[in-house]
């Protein structure tokens, strides 16, 4: 909903904010939370391909995902890769929270990863009906792409990675 944009703004940081949110109702909130009017917002999902897919909705529980988790409520949405968005310049921070779909997002971001300095990722137990975590897959991909885990929150299963080349 744009809370990182607000936090950075109120701390005095001027950023070029890109918000990507597939859930239509959450995207409305993200749009309402614009600060400068210069934010670039996308109402779509990131994955490892450009396509249309079923998005399983749980707006109130903040569990909306491309991976089926038991919700029969869904919408067909646009899906793209981060690489296909072709975001110019360096990216200071990429917040990756894809409700169990983190591996696929990273696989669609391999070209862009070299331009990202930090990645914060939620890899808790949210993937599918089995509620698998994505920590091992995410960690492997990021290490293979020159990232180093520099901080970890065990309570929320969140990792902060730094690109060793940036």
GROMACS .gro file of N, CA and C in nm:
model
  498
    1UNK      N    1   0.081  -0.120   0.000
    1UNK     CA    2   0.000   0.000   0.000
    1UNK      C    3   0.085   0.127   0.000
    2UNK      N    4   0.215   0.113  -0.012
    2UNK     CA    5   0.303   0.229  -0.022
    2UNK      C    6   0.367   0.273   0.107
    3UNK      N    7   0.366   0.188   0.209
    3UNK     CA    8   0.421   0.230   0.338
    3UNK      C    9   0.571   0.258   0.332
    4UNK      N   10   0.645   0.191   0.246
    4UNK     CA   11   0.788   0.220   0.234
    4UNK      C   12   0.808   0.359   0.173
    5UNK      N   13   0.728   0.392   0.075
    5UNK     CA   14   0.735   0.525   0.014
    5UNK      C   15   0.711   0.633   0.120
    6UNK      N   16   0.609   0.615   0.202
    6UNK     CA   17   0.580   0.710   0.310
    6UNK      C   18   0.695   0.718   0.409
    7UNK      N   19   0.747   0.605   0.451
    7UNK     CA   20   0.856   0.603   0.549
    7UNK      C   21   0.978   0.679   0.498
    8UNK      N   22   1.016   0.652   0.373
    8UNK     CA   23   1.132   0.720   0.316
    8UNK      C   24   1.107   0.870   0.302
    9UNK      N   25   0.986   0.906   0.260
    9UNK     CA   26   0.950   1.048   0.244
    9UNK      C   27   0.961   1.121   0.377
   10UNK      N   28   0.904   1.063   0.484
   10UNK     CA   29   0.904   1.131   0.613
   10UNK      C   30   1.041   1.130   0.681
   11UNK      N   31   1.131   1.047   0.633
   11UNK     CA   32   1.270   1.050   0.682
   11UNK      C   33   1.356   1.144   0.598
   12UNK      N   34   1.295   1.207   0.496
   12UNK     CA   35   1.366   1.307   0.417
   12UNK      C   36   1.436   1.254   0.293
   13UNK      N   37   1.412   1.128   0.259
   13UNK     CA   38   1.475   1.071   0.139
   13UNK      C   39   1.389   1.101   0.017
   14UNK      N   40   1.454   1.145  -0.089
   14UNK     CA   41   1.385   1.165  -0.216
   14UNK      C   42   1.415   1.043  -0.301
   15UNK      N   43   1.311   0.973  -0.339
   15UNK     CA   44   1.330   0.849  -0.415
   15UNK      C   45   1.241   0.848  -0.538
   16UNK      N   46   1.281   0.769  -0.635
   16UNK     CA   47   1.194   0.737  -0.748
   16UNK      C   48   1.127   0.605  -0.710
   17UNK      N   49   1.002   0.615  -0.672
   17UNK     CA   50   0.930   0.500  -0.619
   17UNK      C   51   0.854   0.428  -0.730
   18UNK      N   52   0.875   0.296  -0.737
   18UNK     CA   53   0.800   0.210  -0.827
   18UNK      C   54   0.723   0.112  -0.741
   19UNK      N   55   0.591   0.111  -0.752
   19UNK     CA   56   0.507   0.019  -0.676
   19UNK      C   57   0.440  -0.079  -0.770
   20UNK      N   58   0.451  -0.206  -0.737
   20UNK     CA   59   0.391  -0.312  -0.820
   20UNK      C   60   0.298  -0.392  -0.732
   21UNK      N   61   0.169  -0.390  -0.763
   21UNK     CA   62   0.069  -0.456  -0.680
   21UNK      C   63  -0.038  -0.521  -0.768
   22UNK      N   64  -0.053  -0.654  -0.760
   22UNK     CA   65  -0.151  -0.722  -0.845
   22UNK      C   66  -0.295  -0.718  -0.793
   23UNK      N   67  -0.314  -0.713  -0.662
   23UNK     CA   68  -0.449  -0.718  -0.604
   23UNK      C   69  -0.519  -0.585  -0.633
   24UNK      N   70  -0.631  -0.588  -0.706
   24UNK     CA   71  -0.698  -0.462  -0.746
   24UNK      C   72  -0.735  -0.372  -0.630
   25UNK      N   73  -0.785  -0.426  -0.521
   25UNK     CA   74  -0.824  -0.342  -0.407
   25UNK      C   75  -0.702  -0.284  -0.336
   26UNK      N   76  -0.596  -0.361  -0.324
   26UNK     CA   77  -0.474  -0.310  -0.262
   26UNK      C   78  -0.411  -0.205  -0.352
   27UNK      N   79  -0.420  -0.225  -0.484
   27UNK     CA   80  -0.368  -0.126  -0.578
   27UNK      C   81  -0.440   0.008  -0.562
   28UNK      N   82  -0.571   0.004  -0.535
   28UNK     CA   83  -0.645   0.129  -0.509
   28UNK      C   84  -0.584   0.203  -0.390
   29UNK      N   85  -0.552   0.129  -0.284
   29UNK     CA   86  -0.489   0.190  -0.166
   29UNK      C   87  -0.352   0.247  -0.202
   30UNK      N   88  -0.275   0.173  -0.279
   30UNK     CA   89  -0.143   0.219  -0.322
   30UNK      C   90  -0.156   0.351  -0.399
   31UNK      N   91  -0.254   0.358  -0.485
   31UNK     CA   92  -0.278   0.479  -0.564
   31UNK      C   93  -0.317   0.597  -0.473
   32UNK      N   94  -0.400   0.571  -0.374
   32UNK     CA   95  -0.442   0.676  -0.282
   32UNK      C   96  -0.327   0.725  -0.195
   33UNK      N   97  -0.227   0.641  -0.175
   33UNK     CA   98  -0.114   0.675  -0.088
   33UNK      C   99   0.003   0.741  -0.163
   34UNK      N  100  -0.020   0.785  -0.285
   34UNK     CA  101   0.085   0.857  -0.357
   34UNK      C  102   0.117   0.986  -0.282
   35UNK      N  103   0.246   1.020  -0.278
   35UNK     CA  104   0.288   1.140  -0.206
   35UNK      C  105   0.323   1.252  -0.304
   36UNK      N  106   0.411   1.224  -0.397
   36UNK     CA  107   0.462   1.328  -0.485
   36UNK      C  108   0.386   1.338  -0.617
   37UNK      N  109   0.314   1.235  -0.650
   37UNK     CA  110   0.250   1.233  -0.781
   37UNK      C  111   0.343   1.184  -0.891
   38UNK      N  112   0.469   1.161  -0.856
   38UNK     CA  113   0.568   1.114  -0.953
   38UNK      C  114   0.593   0.964  -0.941
   39UNK      N  115   0.523   0.899  -0.850
   39UNK     CA  116   0.540   0.755  -0.835
   39UNK      C  117   0.495   0.683  -0.962
   40UNK      N  118   0.563   0.573  -0.991
   40UNK     CA  119   0.525   0.489  -1.103
   40UNK      C  120   0.463   0.363  -1.045
   41UNK      N  121   0.335   0.341  -1.076
   41UNK     CA  122   0.261   0.229  -1.017
   41UNK      C  123   0.213   0.134  -1.125
   42UNK      N  124   0.222   0.006  -1.095
   42UNK     CA  125   0.180  -0.098  -1.188
   42UNK      C  126   0.078  -0.189  -1.120
   43UNK      N  127  -0.039  -0.206  -1.183
   43UNK     CA  128  -0.139  -0.300  -1.133
   43UNK      C  129  -0.123  -0.430  -1.210
   44UNK      N  130  -0.022  -0.506  -1.170
   44UNK     CA  131   0.008  -0.634  -1.232
   44UNK      C  132   0.092  -0.716  -1.136
   45UNK      N  133   0.119  -0.840  -1.172
   45UNK     CA  134   0.201  -0.927  -1.088
   45UNK      C  135   0.334  -0.953  -1.156
   46UNK      N  136   0.436  -0.974  -1.076
   46UNK     CA  137   0.566  -1.016  -1.128
   46UNK      C  138   0.578  -1.167  -1.119
   47UNK      N  139   0.643  -1.224  -1.220
   47UNK     CA  140   0.667  -1.368  -1.223
   47UNK      C  141   0.786  -1.394  -1.314
   48UNK      N  142   0.792  -1.515  -1.368
   48UNK     CA  143   0.902  -1.553  -1.456
   48UNK      C  144   0.860  -1.558  -1.603
   49UNK      N  145   0.743  -1.501  -1.635
   49UNK     CA  146   0.696  -1.497  -1.774
   49UNK      C  147   0.600  -1.381  -1.793
   50UNK      N  148   0.580  -1.344  -1.917
   50UNK     CA  149   0.481  -1.243  -1.954
   50UNK      C  150   0.359  -1.319  -2.001
   51UNK      N  151   0.246  -1.300  -1.931
   51UNK     CA  152   0.127  -1.379  -1.960
   51UNK      C  153   0.006  -1.318  -1.889
   52UNK      N  154  -0.105  -1.386  -1.897
   52UNK     CA  155  -0.218  -1.358  -1.809
   52UNK      C  156  -0.236  -1.483  -1.724
   53UNK      N  157  -0.264  -1.463  -1.598
   53UNK     CA  158  -0.276  -1.575  -1.504
   53UNK      C  159  -0.388  -1.548  -1.405
   54UNK      N  160  -0.424  -1.653  -1.335
   54UNK     CA  161  -0.523  -1.644  -1.229
   54UNK      C  162  -0.453  -1.595  -1.102
   55UNK      N  163  -0.508  -1.491  -1.042
   55UNK     CA  164  -0.460  -1.438  -0.915
   55UNK      C  165  -0.561  -1.478  -0.808
   56UNK      N  166  -0.516  -1.553  -0.709
   56UNK     CA  167  -0.603  -1.599  -0.601
   56UNK      C  168  -0.606  -1.491  -0.493
   57UNK      N  169  -0.727  -1.446  -0.459
   57UNK     CA  170  -0.743  -1.327  -0.376
   57UNK      C  171  -0.770  -1.359  -0.229
   58UNK      N  172  -0.701  -1.287  -0.144
   58UNK     CA  173  -0.728  -1.280  -0.001
   58UNK      C  174  -0.680  -1.142   0.043
   59UNK      N  175  -0.755  -1.041   0.002
   59UNK     CA  176  -0.717  -0.903   0.027
   59UNK      C  177  -0.711  -0.873   0.177
   60UNK      N  178  -0.813  -0.913   0.250
   60UNK     CA  179  -0.819  -0.883   0.393
   60UNK      C  180  -0.706  -0.952   0.470
   61UNK      N  181  -0.669  -1.071   0.431
   61UNK     CA  182  -0.562  -1.145   0.499
   61UNK      C  183  -0.424  -1.115   0.445
   62UNK      N  184  -0.415  -1.031   0.343
   62UNK     CA  185  -0.288  -0.995   0.278
   62UNK      C  186  -0.214  -1.117   0.228
   63UNK      N  187  -0.289  -1.211   0.170
   63UNK     CA  188  -0.229  -1.335   0.119
   63UNK      C  189  -0.254  -1.357  -0.029
   64UNK      N  190  -0.298  -1.257  -0.103
   64UNK     CA  191  -0.323  -1.270  -0.246
   64UNK      C  192  -0.197  -1.322  -0.315
   65UNK      N  193  -0.215  -1.422  -0.404
   65UNK     CA  194  -0.098  -1.487  -0.464
   65UNK      C  195  -0.132  -1.547  -0.600
   66UNK      N  196  -0.029  -1.562  -0.681
   66UNK     CA  197  -0.042  -1.638  -0.807
   66UNK      C  198  -0.043  -1.787  -0.780
   67UNK      N  199   0.001  -1.827  -0.663
   67UNK     CA  200   0.005  -1.968  -0.625
   67UNK      C  201  -0.123  -2.001  -0.549
   68UNK      N  202  -0.193  -2.105  -0.594
   68UNK     CA  203  -0.319  -2.144  -0.531
   68UNK      C  204  -0.294  -2.185  -0.386
   69UNK      N  205  -0.371  -2.124  -0.294
   69UNK     CA  206  -0.354  -2.152  -0.151
   69UNK      C  207  -0.485  -2.191  -0.084
   70UNK      N  208  -0.589  -2.215  -0.164
   70UNK     CA  209  -0.717  -2.256  -0.109
   70UNK      C  210  -0.831  -2.159  -0.134
   71UNK      N  211  -0.800  -2.039  -0.177
   71UNK     CA  212  -0.903  -1.940  -0.205
   71UNK      C  213  -0.962  -1.965  -0.344
   72UNK      N  214  -1.094  -1.971  -0.350
   72UNK     CA  215  -1.160  -1.988  -0.480
   72UNK      C  216  -1.187  -1.852  -0.546
   73UNK      N  217  -1.174  -1.744  -0.469
   73UNK     CA  218  -1.194  -1.610  -0.523
   73UNK      C  219  -1.070  -1.573  -0.604
   74UNK      N  220  -1.091  -1.537  -0.730
   74UNK     CA  221  -0.977  -1.507  -0.815
   74UNK      C  222  -1.014  -1.409  -0.926
   75UNK      N  223  -0.911  -1.356  -0.989
   75UNK     CA  224  -0.925  -1.270  -1.107
   75UNK      C  225  -0.815  -1.305  -1.205
   76UNK      N  226  -0.840  -1.284  -1.332
   76UNK     CA  227  -0.737  -1.300  -1.434
   76UNK      C  228  -0.666  -1.164  -1.446
   77UNK      N  229  -0.533  -1.168  -1.435
   77UNK     CA  230  -0.454  -1.044  -1.436
   77UNK      C  231  -0.336  -1.055  -1.532
   78UNK      N  232  -0.276  -0.940  -1.559
   78UNK     CA  233  -0.152  -0.935  -1.637
   78UNK      C  234  -0.036  -0.972  -1.547
   79UNK      N  235   0.054  -1.052  -1.602
   79UNK     CA  236   0.174  -1.094  -1.532
   79UNK      C  237   0.292  -1.060  -1.622
   80UNK      N  238   0.399  -1.009  -1.561
   80UNK     CA  239   0.518  -0.977  -1.638
   80UNK      C  240   0.642  -1.008  -1.555
   81UNK      N  241   0.757  -0.989  -1.614
   81UNK     CA  242   0.883  -1.005  -1.543
   81UNK      C  243   0.935  -0.866  -1.507
   82UNK      N  244   1.017  -0.860  -1.404
   82UNK     CA  245   1.082  -0.733  -1.371
   82UNK      C  246   1.172  -0.691  -1.487
   83UNK      N  247   1.237  -0.788  -1.550
   83UNK     CA  248   1.321  -0.756  -1.666
   83UNK      C  249   1.242  -0.689  -1.778
   84UNK      N  250   1.119  -0.732  -1.801
   84UNK     CA  251   1.037  -0.676  -1.909
   84UNK      C  252   0.994  -0.532  -1.879
   85UNK      N  253   0.990  -0.494  -1.752
   85UNK     CA  254   0.954  -0.355  -1.718
   85UNK      C  255   1.065  -0.259  -1.755
   86UNK      N  256   1.186  -0.311  -1.770
   86UNK     CA  257   1.300  -0.232  -1.817
   86UNK      C  258   1.313  -0.101  -1.740
   87UNK      N  259   1.321  -0.112  -1.608
   87UNK     CA  260   1.335   0.006  -1.522
   87UNK      C  261   1.475   0.063  -1.539
   88UNK      N  262   1.485   0.191  -1.571
   88UNK     CA  263   1.617   0.250  -1.595
   88UNK      C  264   1.694   0.273  -1.466
   89UNK      N  265   1.826   0.282  -1.480
   89UNK     CA  266   1.917   0.318  -1.372
   89UNK      C  267   1.925   0.212  -1.265
   90UNK      N  268   1.992   0.250  -1.159
   90UNK     CA  269   2.012   0.162  -1.045
   90UNK      C  270   1.888   0.160  -0.956
   91UNK      N  271   1.868   0.047  -0.891
   91UNK     CA  272   1.760   0.033  -0.794
   91UNK      C  273   1.825   0.017  -0.658
   92UNK      N  274   1.795   0.107  -0.567
   92UNK     CA  275   1.855   0.103  -0.433
   92UNK      C  276   1.800  -0.014  -0.353
   93UNK      N  277   1.666  -0.030  -0.353
   93UNK     CA  278   1.601  -0.134  -0.273
   93UNK      C  279   1.486  -0.195  -0.351
   94UNK      N  280   1.486  -0.325  -0.357
   94UNK     CA  281   1.375  -0.400  -0.417
   94UNK      C  282   1.312  -0.482  -0.305
   95UNK      N  283   1.188  -0.445  -0.269
   95UNK     CA  284   1.115  -0.519  -0.166
   95UNK      C  285   1.038  -0.631  -0.235
   96UNK      N  286   1.078  -0.753  -0.207
   96UNK     CA  287   1.018  -0.870  -0.271
   96UNK      C  288   0.928  -0.940  -0.172
   97UNK      N  289   0.799  -0.927  -0.196
   97UNK     CA  290   0.699  -0.993  -0.112
   97UNK      C  291   0.590  -1.044  -0.205
   98UNK      N  292   0.601  -1.171  -0.241
   98UNK     CA  293   0.513  -1.226  -0.344
   98UNK      C  294   0.430  -1.344  -0.294
   99UNK      N  295   0.412  -1.354  -0.164
   99UNK     CA  296   0.325  -1.456  -0.103
   99UNK      C  297   0.352  -1.596  -0.158
  100UNK      N  298   0.478  -1.637  -0.153
  100UNK     CA  299   0.516  -1.771  -0.197
  100UNK      C  300   0.562  -1.778  -0.341
  101UNK      N  301   0.560  -1.669  -0.412
  101UNK     CA  302   0.596  -1.668  -0.554
  101UNK      C  303   0.731  -1.598  -0.576
  102UNK      N  304   0.812  -1.588  -0.470
  102UNK     CA  305   0.938  -1.515  -0.476
  102UNK      C  306   1.038  -1.575  -0.576
  103UNK      N  307   1.047  -1.706  -0.580
  103UNK     CA  308   1.142  -1.771  -0.672
  103UNK      C  309   1.112  -1.731  -0.816
  104UNK      N  310   0.986  -1.737  -0.854
  104UNK     CA  311   0.947  -1.704  -0.990
  104UNK      C  312   0.975  -1.557  -1.022
  105UNK      N  313   0.950  -1.469  -0.925
  105UNK     CA  314   0.980  -1.327  -0.945
  105UNK      C  315   1.128  -1.308  -0.973
  106UNK      N  316   1.212  -1.373  -0.893
  106UNK     CA  317   1.357  -1.360  -0.913
  106UNK      C  318   1.402  -1.417  -1.047
  107UNK      N  319   1.343  -1.529  -1.089
  107UNK     CA  320   1.380  -1.587  -1.218
  107UNK      C  321   1.344  -1.494  -1.334
  108UNK      N  322   1.244  -1.412  -1.314
  108UNK     CA  323   1.206  -1.312  -1.415
  108UNK      C  324   1.280  -1.180  -1.398
  109UNK      N  325   1.379  -1.179  -1.308
  109UNK     CA  326   1.452  -1.055  -1.276
  109UNK      C  327   1.602  -1.070  -1.294
  110UNK      N  328   1.648  -1.176  -1.354
  110UNK     CA  329   1.791  -1.207  -1.357
  110UNK      C  330   1.875  -1.097  -1.423
  111UNK      N  331   1.824  -1.033  -1.526
  111UNK     CA  332   1.899  -0.923  -1.590
  111UNK      C  333   1.897  -0.797  -1.505
  112UNK      N  334   1.789  -0.773  -1.434
  112UNK     CA  335   1.775  -0.653  -1.352
  112UNK      C  336   1.853  -0.664  -1.221
  113UNK      N  337   1.875  -0.784  -1.173
  113UNK     CA  338   1.942  -0.803  -1.044
  113UNK      C  339   2.075  -0.730  -1.036
  114UNK      N  340   2.147  -0.724  -1.146
  114UNK     CA  341   2.279  -0.658  -1.144
  114UNK      C  342   2.270  -0.509  -1.115
  115UNK      N  343   2.150  -0.450  -1.129
  115UNK     CA  344   2.130  -0.307  -1.104
  115UNK      C  345   2.065  -0.279  -0.969
  116UNK      N  346   2.047  -0.383  -0.889
  116UNK     CA  347   1.981  -0.367  -0.759
  116UNK      C  348   2.087  -0.375  -0.649
  117UNK      N  349   2.087  -0.275  -0.558
  117UNK     CA  350   2.185  -0.275  -0.450
  117UNK      C  351   2.139  -0.362  -0.332
  118UNK      N  352   2.013  -0.348  -0.291
  118UNK     CA  353   1.961  -0.425  -0.178
  118UNK      C  354   1.830  -0.494  -0.218
  119UNK      N  355   1.809  -0.613  -0.163
  119UNK     CA  356   1.681  -0.682  -0.178
  119UNK      C  357   1.636  -0.725  -0.039
  120UNK      N  358   1.514  -0.684  -0.005
  120UNK     CA  359   1.449  -0.731   0.117
  120UNK      C  360   1.343  -0.831   0.074
  121UNK      N  361   1.350  -0.952   0.128
  121UNK     CA  362   1.254  -1.052   0.085
  121UNK      C  363   1.187  -1.121   0.202
  122UNK      N  364   1.059  -1.145   0.185
  122UNK     CA  365   0.980  -1.222   0.280
  122UNK      C  366   0.972  -1.363   0.222
  123UNK      N  367   1.037  -1.457   0.290
  123UNK     CA  368   1.031  -1.594   0.238
  123UNK      C  369   0.973  -1.689   0.342
  124UNK      N  370   0.872  -1.640   0.410
  124UNK     CA  371   0.803  -1.720   0.511
  124UNK      C  372   0.716  -1.828   0.449
  125UNK      N  373   0.651  -1.907   0.533
  125UNK     CA  374   0.571  -2.021   0.488
  125UNK      C  375   0.437  -1.978   0.426
  126UNK      N  376   0.441  -1.939   0.297
  126UNK     CA  377   0.321  -1.888   0.231
  126UNK      C  378   0.296  -1.950   0.093
  127UNK      N  379   0.373  -2.049   0.053
  127UNK     CA  380   0.359  -2.101  -0.083
  127UNK      C  381   0.259  -2.216  -0.087
  128UNK      N  382   0.147  -2.188  -0.147
  128UNK     CA  383   0.049  -2.291  -0.176
  128UNK      C  384  -0.022  -2.351  -0.055
  129UNK      N  385  -0.091  -2.461  -0.081
  129UNK     CA  386  -0.168  -2.529   0.022
  129UNK      C  387  -0.079  -2.585   0.132
  130UNK      N  388   0.044  -2.621   0.097
  130UNK     CA  389   0.137  -2.679   0.194
  130UNK      C  390   0.203  -2.572   0.281
  131UNK      N  391   0.184  -2.445   0.244
  131UNK     CA  392   0.245  -2.332   0.313
  131UNK      C  393   0.396  -2.348   0.326
  132UNK      N  394   0.460  -2.384   0.215
  132UNK     CA  395   0.605  -2.398   0.212
  132UNK      C  396   0.672  -2.262   0.219
  133UNK      N  397   0.792  -2.259   0.272
  133UNK     CA  398   0.871  -2.136   0.269
  133UNK      C  399   0.953  -2.135   0.140
  134UNK      N  400   1.002  -2.019   0.102
  134UNK     CA  401   1.080  -2.006  -0.022
  134UNK      C  402   1.224  -1.967   0.006
  135UNK      N  403   1.265  -1.980   0.130
  135UNK     CA  404   1.397  -1.933   0.173
  135UNK      C  405   1.511  -1.999   0.096
  136UNK      N  406   1.509  -2.129   0.081
  136UNK     CA  407   1.621  -2.199   0.016
  136UNK      C  408   1.632  -2.157  -0.129
  137UNK      N  409   1.521  -2.159  -0.202
  137UNK     CA  410   1.523  -2.120  -0.344
  137UNK      C  411   1.568  -1.975  -0.362
  138UNK      N  412   1.513  -1.885  -0.281
  138UNK     CA  413   1.549  -1.743  -0.290
  138UNK      C  414   1.697  -1.724  -0.260
  139UNK      N  415   1.742  -1.785  -0.154
  139UNK     CA  416   1.883  -1.773  -0.114
  139UNK      C  417   1.976  -1.823  -0.224
  140UNK      N  418   1.946  -1.938  -0.283
  140UNK     CA  419   2.030  -1.993  -0.392
  140UNK      C  420   2.039  -1.896  -0.509
  141UNK      N  421   1.924  -1.845  -0.553
  141UNK     CA  422   1.922  -1.755  -0.668
  141UNK      C  423   2.002  -1.628  -0.638
  142UNK      N  424   1.983  -1.572  -0.521
  142UNK     CA  425   2.052  -1.447  -0.489
  142UNK      C  426   2.202  -1.468  -0.471
  143UNK      N  427   2.242  -1.574  -0.409
  143UNK     CA  428   2.386  -1.602  -0.395
  143UNK      C  429   2.450  -1.624  -0.531
  144UNK      N  430   2.382  -1.697  -0.621
  144UNK     CA  431   2.433  -1.719  -0.757
  144UNK      C  432   2.446  -1.589  -0.835
  145UNK      N  433   2.373  -1.487  -0.792
  145UNK     CA  434   2.374  -1.357  -0.861
  145UNK      C  435   2.445  -1.250  -0.780
  146UNK      N  436   2.544  -1.292  -0.700
  146UNK     CA  437   2.636  -1.203  -0.628
  146UNK      C  438   2.574  -1.125  -0.514
  147UNK      N  439   2.470  -1.176  -0.453
  147UNK     CA  440   2.412  -1.114  -0.335
  147UNK      C  441   2.458  -1.189  -0.211
  148UNK      N  442   2.468  -1.114  -0.102
  148UNK     CA  443   2.507  -1.171   0.027
  148UNK      C  444   2.399  -1.138   0.129
  149UNK      N  445   2.358  -1.236   0.206
  149UNK     CA  446   2.262  -1.213   0.314
  149UNK      C  447   2.332  -1.134   0.423
  150UNK      N  448   2.280  -1.014   0.455
  150UNK     CA  449   2.346  -0.930   0.556
  150UNK      C  450   2.262  -0.913   0.683
  151UNK      N  451   2.134  -0.951   0.676
  151UNK     CA  452   2.050  -0.943   0.794
  151UNK      C  453   1.933  -1.039   0.777
  152UNK      N  454   1.886  -1.092   0.890
  152UNK     CA  455   1.779  -1.191   0.886
  152UNK      C  456   1.692  -1.174   1.009
  153UNK      N  457   1.560  -1.175   0.989
  153UNK     CA  458   1.465  -1.170   1.099
  153UNK      C  459   1.396  -1.305   1.106
  154UNK      N  460   1.430  -1.383   1.207
  154UNK     CA  461   1.378  -1.518   1.221
  154UNK      C  462   1.229  -1.521   1.255
  155UNK      N  463   1.180  -1.418   1.326
  155UNK     CA  464   1.039  -1.416   1.364
  155UNK      C  465   0.948  -1.401   1.243
  156UNK      N  466   0.987  -1.316   1.148
  156UNK     CA  467   0.903  -1.291   1.031
  156UNK      C  468   0.957  -1.356   0.905
  157UNK      N  469   1.071  -1.425   0.913
  157UNK     CA  470   1.134  -1.489   0.797
  157UNK      C  471   1.158  -1.388   0.685
  158UNK      N  472   1.231  -1.282   0.718
  158UNK     CA  473   1.264  -1.177   0.622
  158UNK      C  474   1.416  -1.167   0.615
  159UNK      N  475   1.467  -1.159   0.493
  159UNK     CA  476   1.610  -1.144   0.475
  159UNK      C  477   1.642  -1.016   0.401
  160UNK      N  478   1.758  -0.958   0.435
  160UNK     CA  479   1.808  -0.841   0.364
  160UNK      C  480   1.939  -0.881   0.297
  161UNK      N  481   1.944  -0.864   0.165
  161UNK     CA  482   2.060  -0.901   0.084
  161UNK      C  483   2.124  -0.777   0.026
  162UNK      N  484   2.256  -0.781   0.011
  162UNK     CA  485   2.333  -0.673  -0.052
  162UNK      C  486   2.405  -0.730  -0.173
  163UNK      N  487   2.397  -0.659  -0.284
  163UNK     CA  488   2.467  -0.696  -0.405
  163UNK      C  489   2.616  -0.665  -0.384
  164UNK      N  490   2.701  -0.765  -0.395
  164UNK     CA  491   2.844  -0.746  -0.372
  164UNK      C  492   2.911  -0.662  -0.481
  165UNK      N  493   2.846  -0.645  -0.595
  165UNK     CA  494   2.904  -0.570  -0.707
  165UNK      C  495   2.856  -0.425  -0.716
  166UNK      N  496   2.767  -0.386  -0.627
  166UNK     CA  497   2.712  -0.248  -0.634
  166UNK      C  498   2.758  -0.170  -0.513
   0.00000   0.00000   0.00000
